[in-house]
Short mmCIF file of C-alpha atoms and ligand atoms in Angstrom, two decimals:
data_model
loop_
_atom_site.label_atom_id
_atom_site.label_comp_id
_atom_site.label_asym_id
_atom_site.label_seq_id
_atom_site.Cartn_x
_atom_site.Cartn_y
_atom_site.Cartn_z
CA MET D 87 -42.18 -122.55 123.49
CA ALA D 88 -40.20 -125.43 124.84
CA SER D 89 -40.94 -128.79 123.31
CA LYS D 90 -43.28 -131.08 125.30
CA ILE D 91 -41.35 -133.88 124.10
CA ALA D 92 -37.68 -134.58 125.27
CA PHE D 93 -35.46 -136.81 123.06
CA GLN D 94 -32.71 -137.92 125.55
CA ILE D 95 -29.44 -139.54 124.37
CA THR D 96 -26.64 -140.92 126.63
CA ASN D 97 -23.46 -141.24 124.73
CA VAL D 98 -21.00 -143.93 125.82
CA GLU D 99 -17.38 -144.44 124.96
CA ASN D 100 -15.35 -147.56 125.62
CA THR D 101 -11.62 -147.30 125.19
CA PHE D 102 -9.50 -150.56 124.80
CA LEU D 103 -6.21 -151.79 123.31
CA ASP D 104 -7.61 -153.03 119.98
CA PRO D 105 -5.93 -156.52 118.61
CA ARG D 106 -6.99 -155.53 115.10
CA ALA D 107 -4.85 -152.33 115.25
CA ASP D 108 -1.71 -153.77 116.77
CA PHE D 109 -2.92 -153.16 120.28
CA GLN D 110 -3.27 -149.38 119.97
CA PRO D 111 -6.01 -147.62 121.95
CA THR D 112 -9.26 -147.46 120.10
CA THR D 113 -12.33 -145.89 121.41
CA ILE D 114 -15.80 -147.29 120.48
CA LYS D 115 -19.10 -145.14 120.86
CA SER D 116 -22.45 -146.34 121.56
CA GLN D 117 -25.84 -144.88 122.84
CA VAL D 118 -28.52 -145.31 125.29
CA ARG D 119 -31.75 -143.54 124.28
CA ILE D 120 -34.84 -142.89 126.46
CA ASP D 121 -38.11 -143.24 124.68
CA PRO D 122 -39.95 -139.79 125.20
CA LEU D 123 -43.34 -141.40 125.84
CA THR D 124 -42.71 -144.39 128.04
CA GLY D 125 -39.30 -143.64 129.49
CA ARG D 126 -38.18 -147.22 128.36
CA THR D 127 -34.54 -147.37 127.22
CA GLY D 128 -32.94 -148.76 124.18
CA HIS D 129 -29.21 -149.54 123.31
CA PHE D 130 -27.74 -148.51 120.11
CA SER D 131 -24.26 -150.09 119.36
CA HIS D 132 -22.36 -152.37 116.94
CA PHE D 133 -23.16 -149.92 114.22
CA GLY D 134 -23.50 -151.59 110.96
CA ALA D 135 -22.22 -154.93 112.30
CA ILE D 136 -25.34 -157.00 111.50
CA LYS D 137 -26.42 -157.02 107.98
CA PRO D 138 -29.90 -158.55 106.98
CA GLN D 139 -29.08 -162.10 105.46
CA LYS D 140 -30.22 -163.36 102.32
CA LEU D 141 -33.07 -165.72 102.35
CA ASP D 142 -33.58 -168.17 99.51
CA ILE D 143 -37.37 -167.81 99.60
CA GLU D 144 -37.95 -170.34 96.79
CA LYS D 145 -36.51 -173.19 98.89
CA TYR D 146 -39.57 -172.93 101.04
CA LEU D 147 -41.38 -174.42 98.10
CA GLU D 148 -39.17 -177.62 97.93
CA PRO D 149 -41.55 -180.57 99.21
CA GLN D 150 -39.19 -181.76 101.99
CA ILE D 151 -38.97 -178.29 103.52
CA LYS D 152 -42.57 -177.16 102.69
CA GLY D 153 -44.26 -180.19 104.44
CA PHE D 154 -47.80 -179.83 105.41
CA CYS D 155 -49.50 -176.26 104.83
CA PRO D 156 -53.00 -176.00 106.19
CA PHE D 157 -53.44 -172.69 104.25
CA CYS D 158 -52.61 -174.05 100.69
CA GLY D 159 -55.10 -174.99 97.99
CA ASP D 160 -58.39 -176.57 99.14
CA LYS D 161 -56.93 -177.45 102.50
CA LYS D 162 -57.77 -174.32 103.97
CA ASN D 163 -61.48 -175.10 103.42
CA HIS D 164 -61.16 -178.36 105.19
CA VAL D 165 -58.67 -178.07 107.86
CA THR D 166 -59.12 -174.31 109.23
CA PRO D 167 -61.67 -173.83 111.87
CA MET D 168 -65.05 -171.93 111.29
CA PHE D 169 -66.91 -169.48 113.47
CA PRO D 170 -69.83 -171.10 115.36
CA GLU D 171 -73.17 -169.89 114.53
CA GLY D 172 -74.22 -166.66 115.87
CA LEU D 173 -70.85 -165.17 115.72
CA PHE D 174 -70.64 -164.87 111.76
CA GLN D 175 -73.28 -166.76 109.68
CA GLU D 176 -70.70 -167.11 106.92
CA GLY D 177 -68.36 -169.43 109.13
CA ARG D 178 -65.35 -167.66 107.45
CA LEU D 179 -64.92 -164.32 105.83
CA ALA D 180 -63.42 -163.92 102.35
CA MET D 181 -62.34 -161.18 100.02
CA GLY D 182 -60.40 -161.94 96.70
CA GLU D 183 -57.62 -164.30 97.78
CA ALA D 184 -57.90 -163.35 101.44
CA LEU D 185 -59.68 -165.76 103.76
CA LEU D 186 -60.33 -165.15 107.50
CA VAL D 187 -60.79 -168.11 109.73
CA PRO D 188 -60.78 -168.35 113.61
CA ASN D 189 -57.33 -169.11 115.07
CA LEU D 190 -56.89 -172.70 115.96
CA PHE D 191 -54.42 -171.58 118.65
CA PRO D 192 -56.52 -168.48 119.98
CA TYR D 193 -54.76 -165.63 121.92
CA ASP D 194 -57.80 -164.14 123.37
CA VAL D 195 -61.69 -164.01 123.24
CA TYR D 196 -61.72 -163.12 119.48
CA SER D 197 -58.65 -164.33 117.73
CA SER D 198 -58.51 -164.75 113.98
CA VAL D 199 -56.22 -165.50 111.11
CA VAL D 200 -56.09 -163.87 107.64
CA ILE D 201 -54.69 -166.19 105.11
CA MET D 202 -53.48 -163.54 102.76
CA THR D 203 -52.90 -165.44 99.47
CA ASN D 204 -53.32 -168.47 97.43
CA ASP D 205 -49.59 -168.84 97.10
CA HIS D 206 -47.61 -170.59 99.61
CA VAL D 207 -44.66 -168.13 99.20
CA VAL D 208 -45.00 -164.53 98.30
CA SER D 209 -42.14 -162.29 98.01
CA LEU D 210 -42.33 -158.64 99.18
CA LYS D 211 -42.25 -157.69 95.32
CA ASN D 212 -45.49 -159.75 94.77
CA PHE D 213 -47.57 -158.16 97.53
CA ASP D 214 -49.44 -156.01 95.20
CA ASP D 215 -52.35 -153.46 96.11
CA GLU D 216 -54.99 -156.06 95.97
CA LYS D 217 -53.46 -158.61 98.27
CA LEU D 218 -52.57 -156.23 100.72
CA TYR D 219 -55.82 -154.25 100.68
CA ASN D 220 -58.02 -157.52 100.85
CA SER D 221 -56.11 -158.86 103.85
CA PHE D 222 -56.08 -155.55 105.89
CA TYR D 223 -59.70 -154.85 104.86
CA LEU D 224 -60.91 -158.16 105.71
CA GLY D 225 -59.07 -158.13 109.22
CA ILE D 226 -60.16 -154.81 109.97
CA ASP D 227 -63.80 -155.52 109.13
CA PHE D 228 -63.59 -158.47 111.52
CA LEU D 229 -62.41 -156.29 114.34
CA LYS D 230 -65.28 -153.64 113.66
CA LYS D 231 -67.76 -156.47 113.56
CA VAL D 232 -66.35 -157.96 116.87
CA LYS D 233 -66.58 -154.44 118.25
CA GLY D 234 -70.24 -154.15 117.35
CA LYS D 235 -70.86 -157.47 119.32
CA SER D 236 -68.62 -157.13 122.34
CA PRO D 237 -68.07 -153.29 122.73
CA SER D 238 -66.59 -153.87 126.30
CA ILE D 239 -63.41 -155.21 124.88
CA PRO D 240 -61.37 -152.00 124.45
CA TYR D 241 -58.37 -152.88 122.17
CA GLN D 242 -57.79 -154.43 118.64
CA VAL D 243 -54.47 -155.68 117.15
CA MET D 244 -53.27 -156.89 113.94
CA ALA D 245 -50.11 -158.76 114.20
CA TRP D 246 -47.98 -160.22 111.39
CA ASN D 247 -44.89 -162.46 111.37
CA TYR D 248 -43.50 -162.55 107.64
CA MET D 249 -40.79 -165.39 106.84
CA PRO D 250 -39.12 -167.69 109.36
CA PRO D 251 -36.51 -165.25 110.89
CA SER D 252 -39.68 -163.18 112.18
CA GLY D 253 -40.68 -166.26 114.45
CA GLY D 254 -43.73 -167.14 112.07
CA GLY D 255 -44.43 -170.63 112.37
CA LEU D 256 -45.95 -171.06 108.77
CA VAL D 257 -44.30 -169.59 105.67
CA HIS D 258 -47.68 -169.08 103.81
CA PRO D 259 -48.48 -165.34 104.37
CA HIS D 260 -50.94 -164.74 107.11
CA GLN D 261 -51.72 -161.99 109.61
CA GLN D 262 -53.38 -162.26 112.97
CA TYR D 263 -56.32 -159.94 114.20
CA PHE D 264 -57.54 -160.03 117.69
CA ALA D 265 -59.65 -158.06 120.22
CA THR D 266 -58.37 -157.91 123.71
CA GLU D 267 -58.29 -156.21 127.15
CA ARG D 268 -54.50 -156.97 127.37
CA PRO D 269 -52.81 -155.88 124.33
CA GLY D 270 -49.16 -156.56 125.50
CA ASN D 271 -46.66 -154.72 127.73
CA GLN D 272 -45.25 -152.35 124.89
CA PHE D 273 -48.85 -151.19 123.99
CA THR D 274 -49.97 -151.01 127.56
CA ASP D 275 -47.14 -148.86 128.62
CA GLU D 276 -47.51 -146.67 125.80
CA TYR D 277 -51.28 -146.33 126.20
CA ARG D 278 -50.86 -145.15 129.86
CA ALA D 279 -48.02 -142.96 129.17
CA ALA D 280 -50.06 -141.22 126.41
CA GLU D 281 -53.01 -140.76 128.75
CA LEU D 282 -50.66 -139.13 131.26
CA PHE D 283 -49.23 -137.00 128.61
CA TYR D 284 -52.82 -135.85 127.24
CA ASN D 285 -53.84 -134.99 130.59
CA ASN D 286 -50.67 -132.84 131.24
CA HIS D 287 -50.64 -131.22 128.05
CA GLN D 288 -54.18 -131.33 126.46
CA VAL D 289 -52.74 -132.65 123.17
CA ASP D 290 -52.23 -136.17 122.11
CA TYR D 291 -48.41 -137.21 122.19
CA TRP D 292 -48.39 -138.71 118.61
CA THR D 293 -49.73 -135.68 116.93
CA GLU D 294 -47.08 -133.66 118.97
CA LEU D 295 -44.50 -136.04 118.08
CA ILE D 296 -45.33 -135.76 114.16
CA GLU D 297 -45.24 -132.15 114.43
CA GLU D 298 -41.93 -132.22 116.28
CA GLU D 299 -40.26 -134.81 113.92
CA HIS D 300 -41.66 -133.09 110.80
CA LYS D 301 -39.76 -129.97 112.06
CA HIS D 302 -36.43 -131.65 112.56
CA LYS D 303 -36.66 -133.99 109.59
CA ASP D 304 -34.14 -136.31 110.76
CA ARG D 305 -36.56 -139.22 111.54
CA TYR D 306 -39.59 -137.91 109.56
CA ILE D 307 -39.97 -140.25 106.47
CA GLY D 308 -43.16 -138.98 104.78
CA GLN D 309 -46.95 -138.55 104.55
CA VAL D 310 -49.25 -140.96 102.44
CA GLY D 311 -52.80 -139.58 102.66
CA ASP D 312 -53.72 -139.43 106.47
CA ALA D 313 -50.82 -141.39 107.54
CA HIS D 314 -47.35 -140.08 108.62
CA TRP D 315 -44.46 -142.42 108.60
CA LEU D 316 -41.43 -142.03 111.03
CA ALA D 317 -38.19 -143.80 111.99
CA SER D 318 -38.76 -144.49 115.91
CA PHE D 319 -36.26 -142.53 118.21
CA VAL D 320 -35.98 -146.01 120.07
CA SER D 321 -36.00 -148.93 117.77
CA LEU D 322 -37.72 -152.10 118.88
CA GLY D 323 -35.62 -153.99 116.22
CA VAL D 324 -31.93 -154.72 115.70
CA LEU D 325 -32.33 -153.18 112.15
CA GLY D 326 -34.38 -150.51 113.43
CA GLU D 327 -38.29 -149.73 113.33
CA ILE D 328 -40.40 -147.67 111.35
CA ILE D 329 -43.95 -146.46 112.70
CA CYS D 330 -46.89 -144.98 110.83
CA VAL D 331 -49.44 -142.95 112.86
CA PHE D 332 -52.88 -141.86 111.80
CA PRO D 333 -53.54 -138.57 113.73
CA GLY D 334 -57.05 -138.14 114.83
CA VAL D 335 -58.18 -141.68 114.51
CA PHE D 336 -58.65 -142.77 117.98
CA CYS D 337 -60.71 -146.13 117.43
CA ILE D 338 -61.36 -148.74 115.06
CA GLU D 339 -64.65 -147.63 113.84
CA ASP D 340 -62.93 -144.35 112.62
CA PHE D 341 -60.58 -146.09 110.43
CA THR D 342 -61.86 -145.49 106.87
CA ASP D 343 -61.56 -147.45 103.82
CA ALA D 344 -59.38 -144.72 102.47
CA GLN D 345 -57.04 -145.18 105.43
CA VAL D 346 -56.59 -148.71 104.55
CA ARG D 347 -55.49 -147.65 101.14
CA HIS D 348 -53.10 -145.10 102.63
CA LEU D 349 -51.74 -147.72 104.87
CA VAL D 350 -51.23 -150.30 102.10
CA SER D 351 -49.52 -147.57 99.88
CA GLY D 352 -47.03 -146.85 102.51
CA VAL D 353 -46.44 -150.42 103.43
CA GLN D 354 -45.49 -151.09 99.69
CA LYS D 355 -42.96 -148.23 99.97
CA VAL D 356 -41.41 -149.68 102.82
CA PHE D 357 -41.36 -153.02 101.27
CA CYS D 358 -39.60 -151.31 98.05
CA TYR D 359 -36.75 -150.11 100.56
CA TYR D 360 -36.69 -153.56 102.16
CA LEU D 361 -36.09 -155.28 98.86
CA GLU D 362 -33.44 -153.06 97.66
CA ASN D 363 -31.71 -153.60 101.14
CA GLY D 364 -31.87 -157.20 101.20
CA ILE D 365 -34.58 -157.54 104.21
CA TYR D 366 -36.56 -160.65 103.77
CA SER D 367 -38.50 -160.84 107.06
CA PHE D 368 -40.35 -158.61 109.54
CA ASN D 369 -42.72 -158.24 112.46
CA ALA D 370 -45.46 -155.79 112.11
CA SER D 371 -48.64 -154.63 114.17
CA LEU D 372 -51.41 -152.25 113.87
CA PHE D 373 -53.17 -151.11 117.06
CA TRP D 374 -56.25 -149.17 117.83
CA GLY D 375 -57.37 -147.82 121.34
CA ALA D 376 -60.53 -147.71 122.99
CA ALA D 377 -63.41 -145.75 121.73
CA GLY D 378 -64.07 -142.44 123.23
CA GLN D 379 -60.45 -141.52 124.20
CA LYS D 380 -58.46 -138.79 122.35
CA PHE D 381 -54.89 -139.58 123.31
CA PHE D 382 -53.80 -142.84 121.44
CA PRO D 383 -54.23 -142.77 117.68
CA ALA D 384 -54.15 -145.84 115.51
CA HIS D 385 -50.59 -146.70 114.65
CA PHE D 386 -48.56 -149.44 112.54
CA ARG D 387 -45.05 -150.38 113.23
CA ILE D 388 -42.77 -152.85 111.32
CA VAL D 389 -39.43 -154.16 112.50
CA PRO D 390 -37.16 -156.18 110.15
CA ARG D 391 -35.76 -159.57 111.38
CA THR D 392 -32.96 -161.61 110.37
CA TYR D 393 -30.61 -164.27 111.39
CA LEU D 394 -27.11 -163.03 112.34
CA ASN D 395 -25.77 -165.58 110.03
CA THR D 396 -26.94 -168.43 107.83
CA ARG D 397 -24.08 -170.76 109.08
CA ASP D 398 -25.70 -171.59 112.57
CA TYR D 399 -28.84 -169.33 112.18
CA ALA D 400 -28.46 -167.37 115.10
CA PRO D 401 -31.54 -165.27 115.72
CA ASP D 402 -31.28 -161.45 116.02
CA ILE D 403 -32.79 -161.72 119.53
CA ASN D 404 -30.85 -162.49 122.56
CA PHE D 405 -30.49 -161.90 126.27
CA PHE D 406 -31.16 -158.25 125.74
CA GLN D 407 -34.72 -158.64 124.47
CA THR D 408 -35.68 -161.82 126.28
CA VAL D 409 -34.39 -161.48 129.82
CA LEU D 410 -33.65 -157.69 129.96
CA GLN D 411 -36.60 -156.61 128.09
CA GLU D 412 -34.23 -154.07 126.43
CA PRO D 413 -34.32 -153.28 122.55
CA VAL D 414 -30.78 -153.17 120.79
CA SER D 415 -30.16 -151.53 117.55
CA VAL D 416 -27.27 -151.43 115.13
CA VAL D 417 -28.99 -148.74 112.95
CA LEU D 418 -29.39 -145.18 114.13
CA PRO D 419 -33.04 -143.85 113.54
CA GLU D 420 -31.66 -140.88 111.88
CA ASP D 421 -29.86 -142.97 109.18
CA LEU D 422 -32.80 -145.09 108.63
CA GLY D 423 -35.06 -142.18 108.21
CA LYS D 424 -32.62 -140.77 105.63
CA GLU D 425 -32.42 -144.06 103.72
CA VAL D 426 -36.18 -144.69 103.73
CA ARG D 427 -37.29 -140.99 102.85
CA PRO D 428 -36.48 -141.36 99.07
CA TYR D 429 -38.86 -144.18 98.69
CA PHE D 430 -41.82 -141.88 99.96
CA ILE D 431 -40.91 -139.35 97.53
CA LYS D 432 -40.25 -141.07 94.27
CA LYS D 433 -43.37 -142.62 92.79
ZN1 ZN Y 282 -49.20 -172.87 102.01
#
């Protein structure tokens, strides 16, 4: 039976007289890919030209660079907000080192920040099971409680900027958790397209995608418990994108404690790959769809971020992403899948 998912690639060739080769003709290849779900495109070019830049993370501890951090030491108990009475009796939610507080700069009706650690700077190597588990657990617990209080708000999002190249304003590790009716254009487009796919095929796109990717292996990375990890066919990041899907988990109430542990275990494997490949910064998200639907399972995505260089700190986002709203990647997803897969096999 023909696949319900079409992976479309347009190959592009440019020929020019190359100054690096005595002005002999050179042909350079690039690709445009069409996302099988949304129809959005992504460009792939300049292969291998952008390398993640080394970040001296210890420098963020130097007093003149560190400056004031509201999440450090006892300050977090005095300068971060508290929930008003009636929302959470406790004012703030805590678990181990993780502390969840309202966002001082809220994005939506329910908007919170999880301060993940006591330490101001935490390398990827030092995000142990407990730190990650406590943070995710606390944030997800918050979103479940919010869902109980305001069931009409359909979507829940975790978002995480790690280290300055990601655009994060504070180095101190923190995640954001919010419930919303407007989860952003990417999710909204995926959500609408997934509903259409389900209506057309009576199967959810993501389950079908996992099956398809597992068969072909190129972009399939591995399974950890209930979670399947893949390199995305169209990458949102310059250095590629990895997603993790929880088939059958259609709303936040269905997201179990065991699945939080599966997620943490997979995230640590990705961190191992990042560590060995000089990746020091990322954006990540975790998204849950509305209760009652059967077409959009929970999924996590993670995108490395870097400066193009540390001479003038050019960011890895330019006119493509900002005004054309078009992702560009210098890494082919099939190569990324091959590179990350061993981290999901070895212990
Ligand atoms: Zn701090």
